[in-house]
């Protein structure tokens, strides 16, 4: 049974941590088509690429995701001491977003987490699920906790362009990162796929939707153990709690937050030509300014995500330099939900 309407388009800027049920509009201004500045005036250069021009509700099985069940009397306390987010938010809202960090504060794994009865389900990249399960078991020690990776027959689906109720679903939640991403649904893969009927699409369509909203994901946009939570915008998407107690890597992340020293951010890029593979360097006048993440064809152009030094982008703009990646010229913009802005030109010198 289908319910609800499309997420209404909005052009409002969002403060950090907000959740907009919106399909952001096309860029009104980018570092290469308008002024850059800090503070309130810079909100004009915040934007996201509009998602695919469809009106029907879409549902996609995500075979690149796996589920890890964490159960037992100590499950909540166990996760609270490890992950960047507050497990209490998951208890209250049914879903959360967070990461496990290295002691140096870099992202070791990122995942969504769902409340499932007395247990929790971690929705993580399938390629990293076995290692994540192993790491959780390593930290278990004497805690009364069981860690189990669920078989692939129980899978993760994403639904967007509206709300959908799929017969046989075991769990349905709004994506905790950004409401406009839609729903996450857990259940038997074959049963849910059959029940979806004409609404069923593929993972590539979901990735185009995700990229169009400016949401980076581990392994698709960056490698683990390479970047900090602020770099991957976890602080913007509810993935880090600065009020809870300690977790692995907490001191580094807290220091970066309170000193405002995050210089790199994932932002949105687009080009009129195809973009190269993830990890390709991005330059301005031959000098490195960042790296490319994932990309997808979107409304006649190629949209992508990129981890960029914001100050270097501002410097390039001031000099009239283009950003290039593998021979493709890039336009760049901040996601509509971003609570950060371009640094002042003087601060970028």
JSON list of N, CA and C in Angstrom, two decimals, residues 120-183:
[
{"chain": "A", "resi": 120, "resn": "UNK", "atom": "N", "xyz": [19.66, -4.39, 18.22]},
{"chain": "A", "resi": 120, "resn": "UNK", "atom": "CA", "xyz": [19.96, -3.34, 17.25]},
{"chain": "A", "resi": 120, "resn": "UNK", "atom": "C", "xyz": [20.46, -3.99, 15.97]},
{"chain": "A", "resi": 121, "resn": "UNK", "atom": "N", "xyz": [20.10, -3.41, 14.84]},
{"chain": "A", "resi": 121, "resn": "UNK", "atom": "CA", "xyz": [20.60, -3.85, 13.55]},
{"chain": "A", "resi": 121, "resn": "UNK", "atom": "C", "xyz": [21.50, -2.77, 12.98]},
{"chain": "A", "resi": 122, "resn": "UNK", "atom": "N", "xyz": [22.72, -3.14, 12.63]},
{"chain": "A", "resi": 122, "resn": "UNK", "atom": "CA", "xyz": [23.65, -2.23, 11.98]},
{"chain": "A", "resi": 122, "resn": "UNK", "atom": "C", "xyz": [23.59, -2.46, 10.48]},
{"chain": "A", "resi": 123, "resn": "UNK", "atom": "N", "xyz": [23.30, -1.43, 9.74]},
{"chain": "A", "resi": 123, "resn": "UNK", "atom": "CA", "xyz": [23.19, -1.44, 8.28]},
{"chain": "A", "resi": 123, "resn": "UNK", "atom": "C", "xyz": [24.51, -0.89, 7.75]},
{"chain": "A", "resi": 124, "resn": "UNK", "atom": "N", "xyz": [25.39, -1.78, 7.27]},
{"chain": "A", "resi": 124, "resn": "UNK", "atom": "CA", "xyz": [26.76, -1.40, 6.91]},
{"chain": "A", "resi": 124, "resn": "UNK", "atom": "C", "xyz": [27.09, -1.88, 5.51]},
{"chain": "A", "resi": 125, "resn": "UNK", "atom": "N", "xyz": [28.17, -1.36, 4.90]},
{"chain": "A", "resi": 125, "resn": "UNK", "atom": "CA", "xyz": [28.58, -1.88, 3.60]},
{"chain": "A", "resi": 125, "resn": "UNK", "atom": "C", "xyz": [28.87, -3.37, 3.67]},
{"chain": "A", "resi": 126, "resn": "UNK", "atom": "N", "xyz": [28.35, -4.12, 2.72]},
{"chain": "A", "resi": 126, "resn": "UNK", "atom": "CA", "xyz": [28.53, -5.57, 2.73]},
{"chain": "A", "resi": 126, "resn": "UNK", "atom": "C", "xyz": [30.01, -5.94, 2.69]},
{"chain": "A", "resi": 127, "resn": "UNK", "atom": "N", "xyz": [30.80, -5.16, 1.95]},
{"chain": "A", "resi": 127, "resn": "UNK", "atom": "CA", "xyz": [32.23, -5.45, 1.81]},
{"chain": "A", "resi": 127, "resn": "UNK", "atom": "C", "xyz": [32.99, -5.31, 3.13]},
{"chain": "A", "resi": 128, "resn": "UNK", "atom": "N", "xyz": [32.42, -4.59, 4.08]},
{"chain": "A", "resi": 128, "resn": "UNK", "atom": "CA", "xyz": [33.09, -4.38, 5.36]},
{"chain": "A", "resi": 128, "resn": "UNK", "atom": "C", "xyz": [32.40, -5.07, 6.52]},
{"chain": "A", "resi": 129, "resn": "UNK", "atom": "N", "xyz": [31.28, -5.75, 6.25]},
{"chain": "A", "resi": 129, "resn": "UNK", "atom": "CA", "xyz": [30.46, -6.30, 7.33]},
{"chain": "A", "resi": 129, "resn": "UNK", "atom": "C", "xyz": [31.18, -7.35, 8.15]},
{"chain": "A", "resi": 130, "resn": "UNK", "atom": "N", "xyz": [31.91, -8.24, 7.51]},
{"chain": "A", "resi": 130, "resn": "UNK", "atom": "CA", "xyz": [32.61, -9.29, 8.24]},
{"chain": "A", "resi": 130, "resn": "UNK", "atom": "C", "xyz": [33.66, -8.68, 9.17]},
{"chain": "A", "resi": 131, "resn": "UNK", "atom": "N", "xyz": [34.39, -7.69, 8.67]},
{"chain": "A", "resi": 131, "resn": "UNK", "atom": "CA", "xyz": [35.42, -7.05, 9.49]},
{"chain": "A", "resi": 131, "resn": "UNK", "atom": "C", "xyz": [34.79, -6.24, 10.62]},
{"chain": "A", "resi": 132, "resn": "UNK", "atom": "N", "xyz": [33.65, -5.60, 10.35]},
{"chain": "A", "resi": 132, "resn": "UNK", "atom": "CA", "xyz": [32.96, -4.86, 11.41]},
{"chain": "A", "resi": 132, "resn": "UNK", "atom": "C", "xyz": [32.47, -5.81, 12.49]},
{"chain": "A", "resi": 133, "resn": "UNK", "atom": "N", "xyz": [31.91, -6.94, 12.10]},
{"chain": "A", "resi": 133, "resn": "UNK", "atom": "CA", "xyz": [31.47, -7.94, 13.07]},
{"chain": "A", "resi": 133, "resn": "UNK", "atom": "C", "xyz": [32.64, -8.42, 13.92]},
{"chain": "A", "resi": 134, "resn": "UNK", "atom": "N", "xyz": [33.76, -8.65, 13.27]},
{"chain": "A", "resi": 134, "resn": "UNK", "atom": "CA", "xyz": [34.95, -9.09, 13.98]},
{"chain": "A", "resi": 134, "resn": "UNK", "atom": "C", "xyz": [35.43, -8.03, 14.97]},
{"chain": "A", "resi": 135, "resn": "UNK", "atom": "N", "xyz": [35.40, -6.77, 14.56]},
{"chain": "A", "resi": 135, "resn": "UNK", "atom": "CA", "xyz": [35.85, -5.69, 15.43]},
{"chain": "A", "resi": 135, "resn": "UNK", "atom": "C", "xyz": [34.92, -5.53, 16.63]},
{"chain": "A", "resi": 136, "resn": "UNK", "atom": "N", "xyz": [33.63, -5.64, 16.40]},
{"chain": "A", "resi": 136, "resn": "UNK", "atom": "CA", "xyz": [32.67, -5.55, 17.50]},
{"chain": "A", "resi": 136, "resn": "UNK", "atom": "C", "xyz": [32.88, -6.69, 18.49]},
{"chain": "A", "resi": 137, "resn": "UNK", "atom": "N", "xyz": [33.11, -7.88, 17.97]},
{"chain": "A", "resi": 137, "resn": "UNK", "atom": "CA", "xyz": [33.35, -9.03, 18.84]},
{"chain": "A", "resi": 137, "resn": "UNK", "atom": "C", "xyz": [34.63, -8.85, 19.64]},
{"chain": "A", "resi": 138, "resn": "UNK", "atom": "N", "xyz": [35.63, -8.21, 19.04]},
{"chain": "A", "resi": 138, "resn": "UNK", "atom": "CA", "xyz": [36.89, -7.94, 19.73]},
{"chain": "A", "resi": 138, "resn": "UNK", "atom": "C", "xyz": [36.67, -7.02, 20.93]},
{"chain": "A", "resi": 139, "resn": "UNK", "atom": "N", "xyz": [35.80, -6.03, 20.77]},
{"chain": "A", "resi": 139, "resn": "UNK", "atom": "CA", "xyz": [35.52, -5.07, 21.85]},
{"chain": "A", "resi": 139, "resn": "UNK", "atom": "C", "xyz": [34.57, -5.63, 22.90]},
{"chain": "A", "resi": 140, "resn": "UNK", "atom": "N", "xyz": [33.97, -6.76, 22.62]},
{"chain": "A", "resi": 140, "resn": "UNK", "atom": "CA", "xyz": [32.91, -7.27, 23.50]},
{"chain": "A", "resi": 140, "resn": "UNK", "atom": "C", "xyz": [33.41, -7.60, 24.89]},
{"chain": "A", "resi": 141, "resn": "UNK", "atom": "N", "xyz": [34.57, -8.22, 25.00]},
{"chain": "A", "resi": 141, "resn": "UNK", "atom": "CA", "xyz": [35.16, -8.61, 26.28]},
{"chain": "A", "resi": 141, "resn": "UNK", "atom": "C", "xyz": [34.15, -9.38, 27.14]},
{"chain": "A", "resi": 142, "resn": "UNK", "atom": "N", "xyz": [33.81, -8.83, 28.31]},
{"chain": "A", "resi": 142, "resn": "UNK", "atom": "CA", "xyz": [32.87, -9.54, 29.20]},
{"chain": "A", "resi": 142, "resn": "UNK", "atom": "C", "xyz": [31.43, -9.05, 29.06]},
{"chain": "A", "resi": 143, "resn": "UNK", "atom": "N", "xyz": [31.19, -8.15, 28.14]},
{"chain": "A", "resi": 143, "resn": "UNK", "atom": "CA", "xyz": [29.83, -7.62, 27.97]},
{"chain": "A", "resi": 143, "resn": "UNK", "atom": "C", "xyz": [28.88, -8.72, 27.53]},
{"chain": "A", "resi": 144, "resn": "UNK", "atom": "N", "xyz": [27.66, -8.67, 28.04]},
{"chain": "A", "resi": 144, "resn": "UNK", "atom": "CA", "xyz": [26.64, -9.64, 27.67]},
{"chain": "A", "resi": 144, "resn": "UNK", "atom": "C", "xyz": [26.00, -9.21, 26.35]},
{"chain": "A", "resi": 145, "resn": "UNK", "atom": "N", "xyz": [26.73, -9.50, 25.29]},
{"chain": "A", "resi": 145, "resn": "UNK", "atom": "CA", "xyz": [26.36, -9.05, 23.95]},
{"chain": "A", "resi": 145, "resn": "UNK", "atom": "C", "xyz": [26.63, -10.16, 22.95]},
{"chain": "A", "resi": 146, "resn": "UNK", "atom": "N", "xyz": [25.73, -10.31, 21.99]},
{"chain": "A", "resi": 146, "resn": "UNK", "atom": "CA", "xyz": [25.92, -11.24, 20.88]},
{"chain": "A", "resi": 146, "resn": "UNK", "atom": "C", "xyz": [25.99, -10.43, 19.59]},
{"chain": "A", "resi": 147, "resn": "UNK", "atom": "N", "xyz": [26.95, -10.78, 18.74]},
{"chain": "A", "resi": 147, "resn": "UNK", "atom": "CA", "xyz": [27.13, -10.11, 17.45]},
{"chain": "A", "resi": 147, "resn": "UNK", "atom": "C", "xyz": [26.97, -11.15, 16.35]},
{"chain": "A", "resi": 148, "resn": "UNK", "atom": "N", "xyz": [26.05, -10.88, 15.42]},
{"chain": "A", "resi": 148, "resn": "UNK", "atom": "CA", "xyz": [25.74, -11.86, 14.37]},
{"chain": "A", "resi": 148, "resn": "UNK", "atom": "C", "xyz": [25.45, -11.15, 13.06]},
{"chain": "A", "resi": 149, "resn": "UNK", "atom": "N", "xyz": [26.16, -11.51, 12.00]},
{"chain": "A", "resi": 149, "resn": "UNK", "atom": "CA", "xyz": [25.83, -10.99, 10.68]},
{"chain": "A", "resi": 149, "resn": "UNK", "atom": "C", "xyz": [24.69, -11.81, 10.10]},
{"chain": "A", "resi": 150, "resn": "UNK", "atom": "N", "xyz": [23.63, -11.14, 9.68]},
{"chain": "A", "resi": 150, "resn": "UNK", "atom": "CA", "xyz": [22.46, -11.84, 9.16]},
{"chain": "A", "resi": 150, "resn": "UNK", "atom": "C", "xyz": [22.72, -12.33, 7.74]},
{"chain": "A", "resi": 151, "resn": "UNK", "atom": "N", "xyz": [22.10, -13.43, 7.35]},
{"chain": "A", "resi": 151, "resn": "UNK", "atom": "CA", "xyz": [22.27, -13.94, 5.98]},
{"chain": "A", "resi": 151, "resn": "UNK", "atom": "C", "xyz": [21.73, -12.96, 4.96]},
{"chain": "A", "resi": 152, "resn": "UNK", "atom": "N", "xyz": [22.25, -13.06, 3.74]},
{"chain": "A", "resi": 152, "resn": "UNK", "atom": "CA", "xyz": [21.88, -12.12, 2.67]},
{"chain": "A", "resi": 152, "resn": "UNK", "atom": "C", "xyz": [20.42, -12.20, 2.30]},
{"chain": "A", "resi": 153, "resn": "UNK", "atom": "N", "xyz": [19.73, -13.26, 2.68]},
{"chain": "A", "resi": 153, "resn": "UNK", "atom": "CA", "xyz": [18.30, -13.39, 2.38]},
{"chain": "A", "resi": 153, "resn": "UNK", "atom": "C", "xyz": [17.48, -12.30, 3.07]},
{"chain": "A", "resi": 154, "resn": "UNK", "atom": "N", "xyz": [18.01, -11.75, 4.16]},
{"chain": "A", "resi": 154, "resn": "UNK", "atom": "CA", "xyz": [17.39, -10.59, 4.82]},
{"chain": "A", "resi": 154, "resn": "UNK", "atom": "C", "xyz": [18.17, -9.37, 4.38]},
{"chain": "A", "resi": 155, "resn": "UNK", "atom": "N", "xyz": [17.52, -8.49, 3.64]},
{"chain": "A", "resi": 155, "resn": "UNK", "atom": "CA", "xyz": [18.26, -7.40, 3.01]},
{"chain": "A", "resi": 155, "resn": "UNK", "atom": "C", "xyz": [17.75, -6.02, 3.36]},
{"chain": "A", "resi": 156, "resn": "UNK", "atom": "N", "xyz": [18.45, -5.04, 2.82]},
{"chain": "A", "resi": 156, "resn": "UNK", "atom": "CA", "xyz": [18.13, -3.63, 3.02]},
{"chain": "A", "resi": 156, "resn": "UNK", "atom": "C", "xyz": [17.60, -3.05, 1.72]},
{"chain": "A", "resi": 157, "resn": "UNK", "atom": "N", "xyz": [16.50, -2.31, 1.82]},
{"chain": "A", "resi": 157, "resn": "UNK", "atom": "CA", "xyz": [15.90, -1.62, 0.69]},
{"chain": "A", "resi": 157, "resn": "UNK", "atom": "C", "xyz": [15.84, -0.13, 1.01]},
{"chain": "A", "resi": 158, "resn": "UNK", "atom": "N", "xyz": [15.83, 0.68, -0.02]},
{"chain": "A", "resi": 158, "resn": "UNK", "atom": "CA", "xyz": [15.60, 2.12, 0.13]},
{"chain": "A", "resi": 158, "resn": "UNK", "atom": "C", "xyz": [14.39, 2.50, -0.71]},
{"chain": "A", "resi": 159, "resn": "UNK", "atom": "N", "xyz": [13.54, 3.36, -0.18]},
{"chain": "A", "resi": 159, "resn": "UNK", "atom": "CA", "xyz": [12.37, 3.86, -0.90]},
{"chain": "A", "resi": 159, "resn": "UNK", "atom": "C", "xyz": [12.38, 5.38, -0.86]},
{"chain": "A", "resi": 160, "resn": "UNK", "atom": "N", "xyz": [12.08, 6.01, -1.98]},
{"chain": "A", "resi": 160, "resn": "UNK", "atom": "CA", "xyz": [12.07, 7.47, -2.03]},
{"chain": "A", "resi": 160, "resn": "UNK", "atom": "C", "xyz": [11.01, 7.96, -3.01]},
{"chain": "A", "resi": 161, "resn": "UNK", "atom": "N", "xyz": [10.84, 9.27, -3.06]},
{"chain": "A", "resi": 161, "resn": "UNK", "atom": "CA", "xyz": [9.76, 9.94, -3.80]},
{"chain": "A", "resi": 161, "resn": "UNK", "atom": "C", "xyz": [8.42, 9.76, -3.11]},
{"chain": "A", "resi": 162, "resn": "UNK", "atom": "N", "xyz": [8.42, 9.37, -1.86]},
{"chain": "A", "resi": 162, "resn": "UNK", "atom": "CA", "xyz": [7.18, 9.21, -1.12]},
{"chain": "A", "resi": 162, "resn": "UNK", "atom": "C", "xyz": [7.30, 8.05, -0.15]},
{"chain": "A", "resi": 163, "resn": "UNK", "atom": "N", "xyz": [6.27, 7.83, 0.64]},
{"chain": "A", "resi": 163, "resn": "UNK", "atom": "CA", "xyz": [6.25, 6.75, 1.63]},
{"chain": "A", "resi": 163, "resn": "UNK", "atom": "C", "xyz": [5.62, 5.51, 1.02]},
{"chain": "A", "resi": 164, "resn": "UNK", "atom": "N", "xyz": [6.12, 4.36, 1.41]},
{"chain": "A", "resi": 164, "resn": "UNK", "atom": "CA", "xyz": [5.62, 3.11, 0.89]},
{"chain": "A", "resi": 164, "resn": "UNK", "atom": "C", "xyz": [5.55, 2.08, 2.01]},
{"chain": "A", "resi": 165, "resn": "UNK", "atom": "N", "xyz": [4.52, 1.28, 2.03]},
{"chain": "A", "resi": 165, "resn": "UNK", "atom": "CA", "xyz": [4.40, 0.16, 2.96]},
{"chain": "A", "resi": 165, "resn": "UNK", "atom": "C", "xyz": [4.49, -1.11, 2.14]},
{"chain": "A", "resi": 166, "resn": "UNK", "atom": "N", "xyz": [5.50, -1.92, 2.40]},
{"chain": "A", "resi": 166, "resn": "UNK", "atom": "CA", "xyz": [5.73, -3.13, 1.63]},
{"chain": "A", "resi": 166, "resn": "UNK", "atom": "C", "xyz": [5.33, -4.34, 2.47]},
{"chain": "A", "resi": 167, "resn": "UNK", "atom": "N", "xyz": [4.39, -5.15, 2.00]},
{"chain": "A", "resi": 167, "resn": "UNK", "atom": "CA", "xyz": [4.00, -6.35, 2.75]},
{"chain": "A", "resi": 167, "resn": "UNK", "atom": "C", "xyz": [5.22, -7.24, 3.01]},
{"chain": "A", "resi": 168, "resn": "UNK", "atom": "N", "xyz": [5.35, -7.70, 4.23]},
{"chain": "A", "resi": 168, "resn": "UNK", "atom": "CA", "xyz": [6.46, -8.57, 4.59]},
{"chain": "A", "resi": 168, "resn": "UNK", "atom": "C", "xyz": [7.65, -7.86, 5.18]},
{"chain": "A", "resi": 169, "resn": "UNK", "atom": "N", "xyz": [7.64, -6.52, 5.18]},
{"chain": "A", "resi": 169, "resn": "UNK", "atom": "CA", "xyz": [8.77, -5.78, 5.75]},
{"chain": "A", "resi": 169, "resn": "UNK", "atom": "C", "xyz": [8.87, -6.02, 7.25]},
{"chain": "A", "resi": 170, "resn": "UNK", "atom": "N", "xyz": [10.07, -6.23, 7.72]},
{"chain": "A", "resi": 170, "resn": "UNK", "atom": "CA", "xyz": [10.31, -6.44, 9.15]},
{"chain": "A", "resi": 170, "resn": "UNK", "atom": "C", "xyz": [10.52, -5.11, 9.88]},
{"chain": "A", "resi": 171, "resn": "UNK", "atom": "N", "xyz": [10.95, -4.11, 9.14]},
{"chain": "A", "resi": 171, "resn": "UNK", "atom": "CA", "xyz": [11.28, -2.82, 9.75]},
{"chain": "A", "resi": 171, "resn": "UNK", "atom": "C", "xyz": [11.25, -1.75, 8.67]},
{"chain": "A", "resi": 172, "resn": "UNK", "atom": "N", "xyz": [10.63, -0.62, 8.97]},
{"chain": "A", "resi": 172, "resn": "UNK", "atom": "CA", "xyz": [10.60, 0.52, 8.05]},
{"chain": "A", "resi": 172, "resn": "UNK", "atom": "C", "xyz": [10.85, 1.79, 8.84]},
{"chain": "A", "resi": 173, "resn": "UNK", "atom": "N", "xyz": [11.87, 2.57, 8.45]},
{"chain": "A", "resi": 173, "resn": "UNK", "atom": "CA", "xyz": [12.21, 3.80, 9.15]},
{"chain": "A", "resi": 173, "resn": "UNK", "atom": "C", "xyz": [12.55, 4.89, 8.14]},
{"chain": "A", "resi": 174, "resn": "UNK", "atom": "N", "xyz": [12.45, 6.14, 8.57]},
{"chain": "A", "resi": 174, "resn": "UNK", "atom": "CA", "xyz": [12.95, 7.25, 7.77]},
{"chain": "A", "resi": 174, "resn": "UNK", "atom": "C", "xyz": [14.47, 7.27, 7.90]},
{"chain": "A", "resi": 175, "resn": "UNK", "atom": "N", "xyz": [15.17, 7.46, 6.79]},
{"chain": "A", "resi": 175, "resn": "UNK", "atom": "CA", "xyz": [16.62, 7.51, 6.84]},
{"chain": "A", "resi": 175, "resn": "UNK", "atom": "C", "xyz": [17.05, 8.60, 7.82]},
{"chain": "A", "resi": 176, "resn": "UNK", "atom": "N", "xyz": [17.84, 8.25, 8.84]},
{"chain": "A", "resi": 176, "resn": "UNK", "atom": "CA", "xyz": [18.18, 9.22, 9.88]},
{"chain": "A", "resi": 176, "resn": "UNK", "atom": "C", "xyz": [19.14, 10.31, 9.43]},
{"chain": "A", "resi": 177, "resn": "UNK", "atom": "N", "xyz": [19.79, 10.13, 8.29]},
{"chain": "A", "resi": 177, "resn": "UNK", "atom": "CA", "xyz": [20.74, 11.14, 7.83]},
{"chain": "A", "resi": 177, "resn": "UNK", "atom": "C", "xyz": [20.05, 12.38, 7.27]},
{"chain": "A", "resi": 178, "resn": "UNK", "atom": "N", "xyz": [19.04, 12.16, 6.44]},
{"chain": "A", "resi": 178, "resn": "UNK", "atom": "CA", "xyz": [18.33, 13.25, 5.78]},
{"chain": "A", "resi": 178, "resn": "UNK", "atom": "C", "xyz": [16.98, 12.71, 5.35]},
{"chain": "A", "resi": 179, "resn": "UNK", "atom": "N", "xyz": [15.92, 13.39, 5.75]},
{"chain": "A", "resi": 179, "resn": "UNK", "atom": "CA", "xyz": [14.58, 12.90, 5.47]},
{"chain": "A", "resi": 179, "resn": "UNK", "atom": "C", "xyz": [14.32, 12.73, 3.98]},
{"chain": "A", "resi": 180, "resn": "UNK", "atom": "N", "xyz": [14.92, 13.61, 3.17]},
{"chain": "A", "resi": 180, "resn": "UNK", "atom": "CA", "xyz": [14.70, 13.54, 1.73]},
{"chain": "A", "resi": 180, "resn": "UNK", "atom": "C", "xyz": [15.28, 12.27, 1.10]},
{"chain": "A", "resi": 181, "resn": "UNK", "atom": "N", "xyz": [16.18, 11.59, 1.80]},
{"chain": "A", "resi": 181, "resn": "UNK", "atom": "CA", "xyz": [16.67, 10.31, 1.29]},
{"chain": "A", "resi": 181, "resn": "UNK", "atom": "C", "xyz": [15.56, 9.27, 1.22]},
{"chain": "A", "resi": 182, "resn": "UNK", "atom": "N", "xyz": [14.54, 9.41, 2.06]},
{"chain": "A", "resi": 182, "resn": "UNK", "atom": "CA", "xyz": [13.41, 8.50, 2.03]},
{"chain": "A", "resi": 182, "resn": "UNK", "atom": "C", "xyz": [13.45, 7.49, 3.16]},
{"chain": "A", "resi": 183, "resn": "UNK", "atom": "N", "xyz": [12.98, 6.29, 2.87]},
{"chain": "A", "resi": 183, "resn": "UNK", "atom": "CA", "xyz": [12.87, 5.24, 3.89]},
{"chain": "A", "resi": 183, "resn": "UNK", "atom": "C", "xyz": [13.95, 4.17, 3.71]}
]
